[in-house]
Structures are given as C-alpha cells and as structure tokens.
PDB file of C-alpha atoms in Angstrom:
ATOM      1  CA  MET A   1      26.441 -55.856  21.144  1.00 38.00           C
ATOM      2  CA  SER A   2      23.187 -54.811  19.541  1.00 39.00           C
ATOM      3  CA  LYS A   3      22.514 -51.234  18.546  1.00 40.00           C
ATOM      4  CA  SER A   4      18.765 -51.605  19.123  1.00 40.00           C
ATOM      5  CA  LYS A   5      17.047 -48.918  21.185  1.00 39.00           C
ATOM      6  CA  LYS A   6      16.385 -49.406  24.857  1.00 39.00           C
ATOM      7  CA  PRO A   7      12.991 -50.985  25.562  1.00 39.00           C
ATOM      8  CA  SER A   8      10.106 -48.617  26.091  1.00 40.00           C
ATOM      9  CA  ASN A   9       7.221 -50.954  26.921  1.00 38.00           C
ATOM     10  CA  PRO A  10       6.188 -51.052  30.632  1.00 35.00           C
ATOM     11  CA  ASN A  11       7.160 -54.697  31.121  1.00 38.00           C
ATOM     12  CA  SER A  12      10.793 -54.356  30.071  1.00 38.00           C
ATOM     13  CA  GLY A  13      13.847 -52.283  30.797  1.00 39.00           C
ATOM     14  CA  SER A  14      17.051 -52.286  32.767  1.00 38.00           C
ATOM     15  CA  ASN A  15      15.732 -50.167  35.657  1.00 43.00           C
ATOM     16  CA  ALA A  16      13.182 -52.393  37.315  1.00 44.00           C
ATOM     17  CA  ASP A  17      11.241 -50.844  40.190  1.00 47.00           C
ATOM     18  CA  GLU A  18      12.331 -52.991  43.129  1.00 50.00           C
ATOM     19  CA  SER A  19       9.410 -51.684  45.194  1.00 52.00           C
ATOM     20  CA  CYS A  20       6.823 -52.816  42.648  1.00 59.00           C
ATOM     21  CA  ASP A  21       4.180 -55.188  44.079  1.00 57.00           C
ATOM     22  CA  THR A  22       3.581 -57.884  41.462  1.00 48.00           C
ATOM     23  CA  THR A  23       0.328 -58.914  43.168  1.00 59.00           C
ATOM     24  CA  THR A  24      -1.312 -55.573  42.428  1.00 54.00           C
ATOM     25  CA  GLN A  25       0.359 -54.179  39.292  1.00 52.00           C
ATOM     26  CA  ALA A  26       2.344 -55.049  36.153  1.00 54.00           C
ATOM     27  CA  CYS A  27       6.008 -54.574  37.039  1.00 65.00           C
ATOM     28  CA  PRO A  28       8.870 -53.948  34.597  1.00 71.00           C
ATOM     29  CA  LEU A  29      11.256 -56.869  34.127  1.00 86.00           C
ATOM     30  CA  ASP A  30      14.767 -56.525  35.513  1.00 93.00           C
ATOM     31  CA  CYS A  31      16.700 -56.579  32.236  1.00 97.00           C
ATOM     32  CA  PRO A  32      20.406 -56.045  31.515  1.00 97.00           C
ATOM     33  CA  SER A  33      21.812 -53.068  29.634  1.00 97.00           C
ATOM     34  CA  LYS A  34      23.614 -55.193  27.031  1.00 97.00           C
ATOM     35  CA  ILE A  35      24.585 -58.763  26.105  1.00 98.00           C
ATOM     36  CA  GLU A  36      27.678 -59.522  24.041  1.00 98.00           C
ATOM     37  CA  PHE A  37      28.536 -62.814  22.344  1.00 98.00           C
ATOM     38  CA  LYS A  38      32.222 -63.703  22.615  1.00 98.00           C
ATOM     39  CA  GLU A  39      34.443 -66.504  21.320  1.00 98.00           C
ATOM     40  CA  HIS A  40      34.685 -69.514  23.637  1.00 97.00           C
ATOM     41  CA  ASN A  41      36.625 -72.762  23.027  1.00 95.00           C
ATOM     42  CA  THR A  42      35.799 -72.457  19.347  1.00 93.00           C
ATOM     43  CA  VAL A  43      35.989 -75.543  17.129  1.00 97.00           C
ATOM     44  CA  TYR A  44      34.918 -73.797  13.929  1.00 98.00           C
ATOM     45  CA  GLY A  45      35.040 -70.116  12.954  1.00 98.00           C
ATOM     46  CA  PHE A  46      34.318 -66.920  14.855  1.00 98.00           C
ATOM     47  CA  ASP A  47      34.306 -63.577  13.041  1.00 98.00           C
ATOM     48  CA  ASP A  48      34.010 -60.365  15.044  1.00 97.00           C
ATOM     49  CA  TYR A  49      35.977 -58.389  12.458  1.00 95.00           C
ATOM     50  CA  THR A  50      33.316 -58.128   9.728  1.00 95.00           C
ATOM     51  CA  ASN A  51      30.816 -56.659  12.211  1.00 95.00           C
ATOM     52  CA  SER A  52      32.068 -56.103  15.758  1.00 94.00           C
ATOM     53  CA  ASP A  53      28.532 -55.476  17.060  1.00 95.00           C
ATOM     54  CA  VAL A  54      27.031 -58.653  15.569  1.00 98.00           C
ATOM     55  CA  PRO A  55      29.691 -61.370  15.170  1.00 98.00           C
ATOM     56  CA  TRP A  56      29.426 -64.396  12.904  1.00 98.00           C
ATOM     57  CA  LYS A  57      29.839 -68.021  13.973  1.00 98.00           C
ATOM     58  CA  SER A  58      30.318 -71.026  11.722  1.00 98.00           C
ATOM     59  CA  VAL A  59      29.296 -74.550  12.680  1.00 98.00           C
ATOM     60  CA  GLU A  60      29.231 -77.892  10.908  1.00 98.00           C
ATOM     61  CA  LYS A  61      25.895 -79.440   9.978  1.00 98.00           C
ATOM     62  CA  ASP A  62      24.909 -82.022  12.629  1.00 98.00           C
ATOM     63  CA  LYS A  63      27.670 -80.724  14.952  1.00 98.00           C
ATOM     64  CA  SER A  64      27.802 -78.168  17.763  1.00 98.00           C
ATOM     65  CA  ASP A  65      30.071 -75.354  18.887  1.00 98.00           C
ATOM     66  CA  THR A  66      30.023 -72.819  21.711  1.00 98.00           C
ATOM     67  CA  VAL A  67      30.140 -69.079  22.327  1.00 98.00           C
ATOM     68  CA  LYS A  68      29.907 -67.134  25.572  1.00 98.00           C
ATOM     69  CA  ALA A  69      27.153 -64.623  26.314  1.00 98.00           C
ATOM     70  CA  LYS A  70      28.451 -61.817  28.554  1.00 98.00           C
ATOM     71  CA  ILE A  71      25.521 -60.163  30.321  1.00 98.00           C
ATOM     72  CA  SER A  72      25.961 -56.658  31.744  1.00 98.00           C
ATOM     73  CA  PRO A  73      25.392 -56.019  34.591  1.00 97.00           C
ATOM     74  CA  GLY A  74      26.285 -59.603  35.461  1.00 96.00           C
ATOM     75  CA  GLY A  75      23.478 -60.090  37.975  1.00 96.00           C
ATOM     76  CA  LYS A  76      20.659 -59.249  35.575  1.00 96.00           C
ATOM     77  CA  PHE A  77      20.336 -62.565  33.747  1.00 97.00           C
ATOM     78  CA  ALA A  78      17.176 -64.089  35.255  1.00 96.00           C
ATOM     79  CA  ASN A  79      14.753 -62.808  32.592  1.00 97.00           C
ATOM     80  CA  VAL A  80      17.020 -63.252  29.537  1.00 98.00           C
ATOM     81  CA  GLN A  81      15.975 -65.700  26.805  1.00 98.00           C
ATOM     82  CA  PHE A  82      18.078 -67.119  23.932  1.00 98.00           C
ATOM     83  CA  THR A  83      16.185 -67.786  20.701  1.00 98.00           C
ATOM     84  CA  SER A  84      17.075 -68.783  17.148  1.00 98.00           C
ATOM     85  CA  SER A  85      15.386 -66.899  14.316  1.00 98.00           C
ATOM     86  CA  ASN A  86      15.538 -70.030  12.154  1.00 98.00           C
ATOM     87  CA  ALA A  87      15.701 -73.121  14.346  1.00 98.00           C
ATOM     88  CA  SER A  88      15.371 -75.383  11.304  1.00 98.00           C
ATOM     89  CA  ASN A  89      18.921 -74.278  10.369  1.00 98.00           C
ATOM     90  CA  VAL A  90      20.547 -73.640  13.768  1.00 98.00           C
ATOM     91  CA  THR A  91      19.372 -74.459  17.284  1.00 98.00           C
ATOM     92  CA  VAL A  92      20.518 -72.822  20.522  1.00 98.00           C
ATOM     93  CA  SER A  93      20.733 -74.048  24.105  1.00 98.00           C
ATOM     94  CA  PRO A  94      20.118 -73.369  26.901  1.00 98.00           C
ATOM     95  CA  SER A  95      17.025 -71.253  26.364  1.00 98.00           C
ATOM     96  CA  SER A  96      17.918 -69.063  29.336  1.00 97.00           C
ATOM     97  CA  PRO A  97      21.195 -68.326  31.172  1.00 98.00           C
ATOM     98  CA  SER A  98      22.080 -69.438  34.688  1.00 97.00           C
ATOM     99  CA  SER A  99      24.706 -66.742  35.231  1.00 97.00           C
ATOM    100  CA  GLY A 100      25.955 -63.464  33.832  1.00 97.00           C
ATOM    101  CA  SER A 101      28.603 -65.324  31.799  1.00 98.00           C
ATOM    102  CA  GLN A 102      26.768 -68.124  30.038  1.00 98.00           C
ATOM    103  CA  VAL A 103      28.248 -70.705  27.657  1.00 98.00           C
ATOM    104  CA  VAL A 104      25.807 -71.051  24.766  1.00 98.00           C
ATOM    105  CA  LYS A 105      25.755 -74.065  22.434  1.00 98.00           C
ATOM    106  CA  VAL A 106      24.763 -73.667  18.782  1.00 98.00           C
ATOM    107  CA  THR A 107      24.038 -76.714  16.632  1.00 98.00           C
ATOM    108  CA  GLY A 108      23.806 -76.937  12.853  1.00 98.00           C
ATOM    109  CA  ALA A 109      20.500 -78.622  12.014  1.00 98.00           C
ATOM    110  CA  LYS A 110      20.860 -78.158   8.262  1.00 97.00           C
ATOM    111  CA  LYS A 111      22.775 -75.903   5.873  1.00 97.00           C
ATOM    112  CA  GLY A 112      21.792 -72.262   6.263  1.00 98.00           C
ATOM    113  CA  GLU A 113      21.870 -69.207   8.492  1.00 98.00           C
ATOM    114  CA  SER A 114      20.132 -68.093  11.667  1.00 98.00           C
ATOM    115  CA  GLU A 115      20.324 -65.223  14.110  1.00 98.00           C
ATOM    116  CA  ILE A 116      20.669 -66.040  17.804  1.00 98.00           C
ATOM    117  CA  LYS A 117      19.044 -63.312  19.888  1.00 98.00           C
ATOM    118  CA  ALA A 118      19.398 -62.561  23.586  1.00 98.00           C
ATOM    119  CA  GLY A 119      16.130 -60.930  24.592  1.00 97.00           C
ATOM    120  CA  CYS A 120      14.423 -59.687  27.709  1.00 97.00           C
ATOM    121  CA  GLY A 121      10.895 -58.375  28.077  1.00 94.00           C
ATOM    122  CA  GLY A 122      10.261 -58.464  24.353  1.00 93.00           C
ATOM    123  CA  SER A 123      13.372 -56.435  23.429  1.00 96.00           C
ATOM    124  CA  ASN A 124      16.706 -57.528  22.037  1.00 97.00           C
ATOM    125  CA  TYR A 125      19.916 -56.856  23.985  1.00 98.00           C
ATOM    126  CA  GLY A 126      22.443 -58.757  21.866  1.00 98.00           C
ATOM    127  CA  LYS A 127      22.749 -61.135  18.952  1.00 98.00           C
ATOM    128  CA  ILE A 128      25.095 -63.295  16.917  1.00 98.00           C
ATOM    129  CA  LYS A 129      24.650 -64.710  13.425  1.00 98.00           C
ATOM    130  CA  VAL A 130      25.399 -68.380  12.842  1.00 98.00           C
ATOM    131  CA  LYS A 131      25.846 -70.257   9.580  1.00 98.00           C
ATOM    132  CA  SER A 132      25.761 -74.039   9.290  1.00 98.00           C
ATOM    133  CA  TYR A 133      27.908 -75.666   6.570  1.00 98.00           C
ATOM    134  CA  SER A 134      28.269 -79.198   5.247  1.00 98.00           C
ATOM    135  CA  ARG A 135      31.858 -80.453   5.362  1.00 98.00           C
ATOM    136  CA  LYS A 136      33.850 -80.329   2.124  1.00 98.00           C
ATOM    137  CA  SER A 137      37.394 -81.382   1.257  1.00 98.00           C
ATOM    138  CA  LYS A 138      40.150 -81.434  -1.359  1.00 98.00           C
ATOM    139  CA  THR A 139      43.302 -83.511  -1.779  1.00 98.00           C
ATOM    140  CA  VAL A 140      46.827 -82.090  -1.783  1.00 98.00           C
ATOM    141  CA  ALA A 141      50.084 -83.820  -2.729  1.00 98.00           C
ATOM    142  CA  VAL A 142      53.223 -82.373  -1.112  1.00 98.00           C
ATOM    143  CA  ARG A 143      56.636 -83.045  -2.640  1.00 98.00           C
ATOM    144  CA  LEU A 144      60.124 -81.896  -1.621  1.00 98.00           C
ATOM    145  CA  VAL A 145      62.084 -80.839  -4.720  1.00 98.00           C
ATOM    146  CA  HIS A 146      65.887 -80.599  -4.781  1.00 98.00           C
ATOM    147  CA  GLU A 147      68.016 -79.043  -7.501  1.00 98.00           C
ATOM    148  CA  LYS A 148      70.999 -81.023  -8.727  1.00 95.00           C
ATOM    149  CA  ASN A 149      73.340 -78.494  -7.103  1.00 96.00           C
ATOM    150  CA  TYR A 150      71.500 -77.836  -3.822  1.00 97.00           C
ATOM    151  CA  THR A 151      69.150 -79.437  -1.310  1.00 98.00           C
ATOM    152  CA  SER A 152      65.777 -77.899  -0.410  1.00 98.00           C
ATOM    153  CA  THR A 153      64.419 -77.568   3.146  1.00 98.00           C
ATOM    154  CA  ASP A 154      61.680 -79.943   4.251  1.00 98.00           C
ATOM    155  CA  ILE A 155      58.691 -79.361   6.541  1.00 97.00           C
ATOM    156  CA  SER A 156      56.941 -82.083   8.513  1.00 97.00           C
ATOM    157  CA  ASP A 157      53.559 -83.403   7.477  1.00 98.00           C
ATOM    158  CA  ALA A 158      52.366 -82.818  11.046  1.00 98.00           C
ATOM    159  CA  THR A 159      53.164 -79.105  10.782  1.00 97.00           C
ATOM    160  CA  ILE A 160      51.351 -78.778   7.469  1.00 98.00           C
ATOM    161  CA  LYS A 161      48.297 -80.718   8.644  1.00 98.00           C
ATOM    162  CA  SER A 162      47.943 -78.888  11.948  1.00 97.00           C
ATOM    163  CA  TYR A 163      48.087 -75.440  10.344  1.00 97.00           C
ATOM    164  CA  LEU A 164      45.697 -76.360   7.548  1.00 98.00           C
ATOM    165  CA  LYS A 165      43.234 -77.691  10.111  1.00 98.00           C
ATOM    166  CA  LYS A 166      43.551 -74.565  12.266  1.00 97.00           C
ATOM    167  CA  VAL A 167      42.789 -72.326   9.294  1.00 98.00           C
ATOM    168  CA  TYR A 168      40.260 -74.179   7.169  1.00 98.00           C
ATOM    169  CA  GLU A 169      38.203 -75.799   9.922  1.00 98.00           C
ATOM    170  CA  GLN A 170      36.805 -72.281  10.317  1.00 98.00           C
ATOM    171  CA  ALA A 171      35.002 -72.809   6.994  1.00 98.00           C
ATOM    172  CA  VAL A 172      34.157 -76.477   7.761  1.00 98.00           C
ATOM    173  CA  PHE A 173      36.664 -77.499   5.111  1.00 98.00           C
ATOM    174  CA  GLU A 174      39.640 -79.854   5.127  1.00 98.00           C
ATOM    175  CA  PHE A 175      42.661 -80.523   2.943  1.00 98.00           C
ATOM    176  CA  LYS A 176      43.694 -84.173   2.881  1.00 98.00           C
ATOM    177  CA  ILE A 177      47.490 -84.313   2.634  1.00 98.00           C
ATOM    178  CA  THR A 178      49.584 -87.001   0.925  1.00 98.00           C
ATOM    179  CA  ARG A 179      53.375 -86.891   0.930  1.00 98.00           C
ATOM    180  CA  LEU A 180      55.038 -87.900  -2.355  1.00 98.00           C
ATOM    181  CA  PRO A 181      58.683 -89.046  -2.580  1.00 98.00           C
ATOM    182  CA  ALA A 182      61.281 -86.298  -2.899  1.00 98.00           C
ATOM    183  CA  LYS A 183      62.743 -85.647  -6.347  1.00 98.00           C
ATOM    184  CA  THR A 184      65.868 -84.016  -7.729  1.00 98.00           C
ATOM    185  CA  VAL A 185      65.272 -81.908 -10.838  1.00 98.00           C
ATOM    186  CA  GLU A 186      67.751 -79.918 -12.920  1.00 98.00           C
ATOM    187  CA  PHE A 187      65.501 -76.863 -13.083  1.00 98.00           C
ATOM    188  CA  ASP A 188      68.143 -74.099 -12.760  1.00 98.00           C
ATOM    189  CA  LEU A 189      68.166 -73.266 -16.459  1.00 98.00           C
ATOM    190  CA  ASN A 190      69.997 -69.939 -16.159  1.00 97.00           C
ATOM    191  CA  LYS A 191      72.580 -71.343 -13.720  1.00 97.00           C
ATOM    192  CA  ASP A 192      72.127 -68.621 -11.074  1.00 97.00           C
ATOM    193  CA  GLY A 193      71.738 -71.120  -8.228  1.00 97.00           C
ATOM    194  CA  LYS A 194      68.094 -70.155  -7.648  1.00 98.00           C
ATOM    195  CA  ILE A 195      64.586 -70.862  -8.915  1.00 98.00           C
ATOM    196  CA  ASP A 196      63.098 -68.165 -11.128  1.00 98.00           C
ATOM    197  CA  VAL A 197      59.675 -67.174  -9.713  1.00 97.00           C
ATOM    198  CA  GLY A 198      59.380 -63.821 -11.438  1.00 93.00           C
ATOM    199  CA  SER A 199      56.252 -64.787 -13.394  1.00 95.00           C
ATOM    200  CA  TRP A 200      53.510 -67.421 -13.411  1.00 96.00           C
ATOM    201  CA  MET A 201      54.821 -69.746 -14.630  1.00 96.00           C
ATOM    202  CA  SER A 202      58.497 -69.290 -15.402  1.00 98.00           C
ATOM    203  CA  ALA A 203      60.316 -71.934 -17.453  1.00 98.00           C
ATOM    204  CA  GLU A 204      62.006 -73.189 -14.264  1.00 98.00           C
ATOM    205  CA  MET A 205      58.690 -73.510 -12.439  1.00 98.00           C
ATOM    206  CA  ARG A 206      57.209 -75.358 -15.418  1.00 98.00           C
ATOM    207  CA  LYS A 207      60.114 -77.807 -15.402  1.00 98.00           C
ATOM    208  CA  ILE A 208      59.434 -78.660 -11.745  1.00 98.00           C
ATOM    209  CA  ARG A 209      55.709 -78.955 -12.419  1.00 98.00           C
ATOM    210  CA  ASP A 210      56.148 -81.245 -15.421  1.00 98.00           C
ATOM    211  CA  GLU A 211      58.613 -83.587 -13.679  1.00 98.00           C
ATOM    212  CA  CYS A 212      56.990 -83.632 -10.234  1.00 98.00           C
ATOM    213  CA  LYS A 213      53.234 -83.239 -10.585  1.00 98.00           C
ATOM    214  CA  ASP A 214      50.641 -85.890  -9.823  1.00 98.00           C
ATOM    215  CA  ASP A 215      47.284 -84.855 -11.267  1.00 98.00           C
ATOM    216  CA  SER A 216      45.361 -87.509  -9.381  1.00 98.00           C
ATOM    217  CA  TYR A 217      45.269 -84.893  -6.574  1.00 98.00           C
ATOM    218  CA  ASP A 218      43.337 -81.626  -6.600  1.00 98.00           C
ATOM    219  CA  HIS A 219      46.516 -79.664  -5.826  1.00 98.00           C
ATOM    220  CA  ASN A 220      50.276 -80.147  -5.747  1.00 98.00           C
ATOM    221  CA  ILE A 221      52.579 -78.201  -3.414  1.00 98.00           C
ATOM    222  CA  PHE A 222      56.290 -78.224  -4.271  1.00 98.00           C
ATOM    223  CA  LEU A 223      58.735 -77.429  -1.459  1.00 98.00           C
ATOM    224  CA  VAL A 224      61.731 -75.846  -3.174  1.00 98.00           C
ATOM    225  CA  ASP A 225      64.420 -73.476  -1.845  1.00 98.00           C
ATOM    226  CA  LYS A 226      66.155 -70.334  -3.111  1.00 98.00           C
ATOM    227  CA  PRO A 227      63.547 -68.236  -4.932  1.00 98.00           C
ATOM    228  CA  ASN A 228      65.226 -65.453  -6.896  1.00 97.00           C
ATOM    229  CA  ASP A 229      62.915 -62.813  -5.365  1.00 96.00           C
ATOM    230  CA  GLY A 230      63.275 -63.888  -1.717  1.00 96.00           C
ATOM    231  CA  SER A 231      59.563 -64.692  -1.425  1.00 96.00           C
ATOM    232  CA  LEU A 232      57.890 -67.233   0.883  1.00 96.00           C
ATOM    233  CA  GLY A 233      55.768 -68.913  -1.772  1.00 97.00           C
ATOM    234  CA  TYR A 234      53.867 -68.490  -5.006  1.00 97.00           C
ATOM    235  CA  MET A 235      50.531 -69.892  -6.165  1.00 98.00           C
ATOM    236  CA  SER A 236      48.433 -67.928  -8.591  1.00 97.00           C
ATOM    237  CA  PHE A 237      44.646 -67.696  -8.303  1.00 97.00           C
ATOM    238  CA  ASN A 238      42.640 -70.874  -8.925  1.00 96.00           C
ATOM    239  CA  GLN A 239      45.639 -73.040  -9.837  1.00 97.00           C
ATOM    240  CA  ARG A 240      46.513 -76.687  -9.206  1.00 98.00           C
ATOM    241  CA  TYR A 241      50.202 -76.141  -8.454  1.00 98.00           C
ATOM    242  CA  GLY A 242      51.938 -74.101  -5.782  1.00 98.00           C
ATOM    243  CA  PHE A 243      55.516 -73.418  -4.644  1.00 98.00           C
ATOM    244  CA  VAL A 244      56.560 -72.954  -1.010  1.00 98.00           C
ATOM    245  CA  HIS A 245      60.074 -71.779  -0.162  1.00 98.00           C
ATOM    246  CA  THR A 246      60.589 -73.276   3.273  1.00 96.00           C
ATOM    247  CA  ASP A 247      64.101 -71.877   3.643  1.00 97.00           C
ATOM    248  CA  ASN A 248      62.684 -68.325   3.726  1.00 95.00           C
ATOM    249  CA  SER A 249      59.720 -68.916   6.045  1.00 91.00           C
ATOM    250  CA  ASN A 250      59.715 -68.985   9.846  1.00 92.00           C
ATOM    251  CA  HIS A 251      56.140 -70.350   9.677  1.00 94.00           C
ATOM    252  CA  PRO A 252      56.065 -72.660   6.633  1.00 95.00           C
ATOM    253  CA  GLY A 253      52.751 -74.240   7.667  1.00 96.00           C
ATOM    254  CA  ASN A 254      51.227 -70.775   7.456  1.00 96.00           C
ATOM    255  CA  THR A 255      52.760 -70.295   4.006  1.00 97.00           C
ATOM    256  CA  VAL A 256      51.230 -73.546   2.724  1.00 98.00           C
ATOM    257  CA  ALA A 257      47.800 -72.489   4.058  1.00 98.00           C
ATOM    258  CA  HIS A 258      48.178 -68.997   2.553  1.00 97.00           C
ATOM    259  CA  GLU A 259      49.189 -70.244  -0.900  1.00 98.00           C
ATOM    260  CA  LEU A 260      46.342 -72.768  -0.993  1.00 98.00           C
ATOM    261  CA  GLY A 261      44.000 -69.877  -0.186  1.00 98.00           C
ATOM    262  CA  HIS A 262      45.112 -68.266  -3.439  1.00 98.00           C
ATOM    263  CA  GLY A 263      45.280 -71.394  -5.545  1.00 98.00           C
ATOM    264  CA  SER A 264      42.244 -73.316  -4.353  1.00 98.00           C
ATOM    265  CA  PHE A 265      39.751 -70.520  -3.681  1.00 98.00           C
ATOM    266  CA  GLY A 266      41.060 -67.346  -5.334  1.00 97.00           C
ATOM    267  CA  LEU A 267      41.391 -65.538  -1.995  1.00 96.00           C
ATOM    268  CA  VAL A 268      43.117 -62.155  -2.199  1.00 93.00           C
ATOM    269  CA  HIS A 269      45.357 -60.202   0.168  1.00 90.00           C
ATOM    270  CA  PRO A 270      42.846 -58.096   2.149  1.00 85.00           C
ATOM    271  CA  ASP A 271      45.424 -55.401   2.931  1.00 71.00           C
ATOM    272  CA  GLN A 272      46.100 -54.894  -0.777  1.00 64.00           C
ATOM    273  CA  LYS A 273      42.426 -54.777  -1.745  1.00 59.00           C
ATOM    274  CA  THR A 274      41.675 -51.487   0.011  1.00 59.00           C
ATOM    275  CA  PRO A 275      43.967 -49.355   2.204  1.00 58.00           C
ATOM    276  CA  ALA A 276      41.405 -49.388   5.027  1.00 59.00           C
ATOM    277  CA  ASP A 277      41.130 -53.179   5.115  1.00 65.00           C
ATOM    278  CA  ASN A 278      44.141 -54.022   7.265  1.00 79.00           C
ATOM    279  CA  ASP A 279      42.932 -57.297   8.763  1.00 89.00           C
ATOM    280  CA  LYS A 280      46.272 -58.313  10.263  1.00 89.00           C
ATOM    281  CA  LYS A 281      44.975 -61.578  11.743  1.00 93.00           C
ATOM    282  CA  ASN A 282      43.714 -62.811   8.350  1.00 95.00           C
ATOM    283  CA  ILE A 283      45.545 -65.802   6.861  1.00 96.00           C
ATOM    284  CA  MET A 284      45.668 -63.943   3.529  1.00 95.00           C
ATOM    285  CA  HIS A 285      47.405 -60.844   4.924  1.00 91.00           C
ATOM    286  CA  SER A 286      50.535 -60.313   2.855  1.00 81.00           C
ATOM    287  CA  ASP A 287      52.912 -58.956   5.505  1.00 77.00           C
ATOM    288  CA  GLU A 288      52.062 -60.407   8.921  1.00 77.00           C
ATOM    289  CA  PRO A 289      54.303 -63.271  10.143  1.00 80.00           C
ATOM    290  CA  SER A 290      51.743 -65.872  11.246  1.00 87.00           C
ATOM    291  CA  PRO A 291      48.066 -64.935  10.864  1.00 93.00           C
ATOM    292  CA  TRP A 292      45.378 -67.620  10.690  1.00 96.00           C
ATOM    293  CA  ARG A 293      41.865 -66.145  10.777  1.00 97.00           C
ATOM    294  CA  LEU A 294      39.239 -66.485   8.072  1.00 98.00           C
ATOM    295  CA  ARG A 295      36.215 -64.165   7.851  1.00 97.00           C
ATOM    296  CA  LYS A 296      32.587 -64.814   6.935  1.00 98.00           C
ATOM    297  CA  ASN A 297      32.965 -63.803   3.274  1.00 97.00           C
ATOM    298  CA  GLN A 298      35.927 -66.185   3.016  1.00 97.00           C
ATOM    299  CA  TRP A 299      33.972 -69.031   4.651  1.00 98.00           C
ATOM    300  CA  ASP A 300      31.342 -68.622   1.942  1.00 98.00           C
ATOM    301  CA  LYS A 301      33.929 -68.593  -0.837  1.00 98.00           C
ATOM    302  CA  ILE A 302      35.694 -71.681   0.511  1.00 98.00           C
ATOM    303  CA  ASN A 303      32.460 -73.566   1.250  1.00 98.00           C
ATOM    304  CA  PRO A 304      29.767 -72.125  -1.055  1.00 95.00           C
TER     305      PRO A 304
END
C-alpha cells in the first residue's frame, strides 16, 4: 500500500460525484482508496518483509511471474492503470484491471529494476518494485560419510534438490547437485564416537575434507552423523566445504540450503545481526525449524 497523499486535483479522487453531468462539466474520476500488491502463484521471489507498504518482486530475465493487485473498494477498478517506471527493464500487463482482484503479470525485459504503479486520475494508489535477474548457478557435490565405527544417515537427492530450488529460485539462482559415492573414513581421532565440530576446521573435519573432497565442484557437502555439539550443520562463510548432520535434523533439506547460504554467499543469521531483526521465515534464521524465504538484500548478494 502506498503512503502517498490522497489526490487533490478535480479529476481524481475516491469520492466521485455520481450526479456529475460529463456533458457539461469536468467530473472527478471514481478512484479506489488503496491498491495493494500481494503474492500470487509465485515462481520467483516475493518480499513484503523489507517494506510491507511497497513489496519487492524478483523475476528472471526473459521470463514472467505474477502478483495480485487488490483494489479497495473492490468495485472501483474501472479507471485504474498499471504502469512500469522503467519498461526497458520490466514490463507489466494488463494495462488496466478487469476486476477488483486482478492478476498482474511482470516480465523481465533485461537486468535491472522498475517500479510498477497502480494509478488513477494522475495519482498513485499502490506500487510494487520488481527486479529482473539473469540466471546464475553453482555446482555442489554431496557425499555420505561413515565413520569406521558407525553409519551416517542419508538424505535423498530429491529432497535436497527440491528444497534448494524452493529457496534459491527466489534469487533466480540454482545449485546443480551431483551425488558422489559414499565413503568410510576413520576420522574419530579422539575416540569419543563423534565428529569434533567445535572449530572451523577441526582436525576431524579436515580429515573428512581431505579424504572425501572433489574440487572439480564449486562446493562439497558432507553428510556425517554425531556432531559433538548436537548441531544441525556447519559451513563457515565463503567456504567450499560444508557438513550436514542429518541425524539431528527433522528438515535436512533446509539444513543443506541454510549451510550453503553461509558457505556460498556469506549470508548471516538475521536474528543474530540485530535484536529487532527477527525474520522467522528467513532461510538463514538460526532457530526456526523450517524457514525458506529470502529477502531483497539477499537476492542481490546471491545474484549480484
């Protein structure tokens, strides 16, 4: 919803004079009081957390996605127009709604941003910002790692791929997954029956890395059980290698996506950055069980 002032010129406004004779005088247009853009069957990203009044939408270059324009009151849609502030970057259709709840298509013409405005009588009643991105990708090798004295818990490739797509499609980004053969490594150097993950990297983590890595991929994810701190996973910022402890996670696909956020893009836990930033739906939230959202600043970091 826009915070712009109500229109003051004589040909606009939400209180049209129904008795006005258009043949003899200039009548005010019958405009709504507000227009809000909402998420609708979204393929890419939708961010109404960064700015609830003016949401952000991501779209892939040369592709389209949809939002819904909610016009209030619902019957006052006839004089509304949808326009793009920079149609060379993002186009919008239709140009005018046919109902008070209109599906609006935005299309990425080239990389860049635009503002989609819902206007009536020369005044703005709602808007959404849209950014068009070119698709980017990285490769990830996933390997199940057993210790000589215990077996680690696997996760299906389908689970990993579906969660990574759900999360990173928001930034028009994809991880291409390859499964490597499982390996057994005698990494339990202190013989406590666990993997030491108390620091980046511990000697036990290094042993797994050195015996299991394949550097022909951008990243390696090692699925290994029994972390000595009870954590779900560990991947330091901007690193090639990550550890996911599937035995501890009820949503291991989420954990893989979360750890790659750290390792591939340097994304931080928003709830630990500032006390007020408690974005519980964010994939990088440290405590929530299964979040998946990315926000506009994260889209830009993932796909600069």
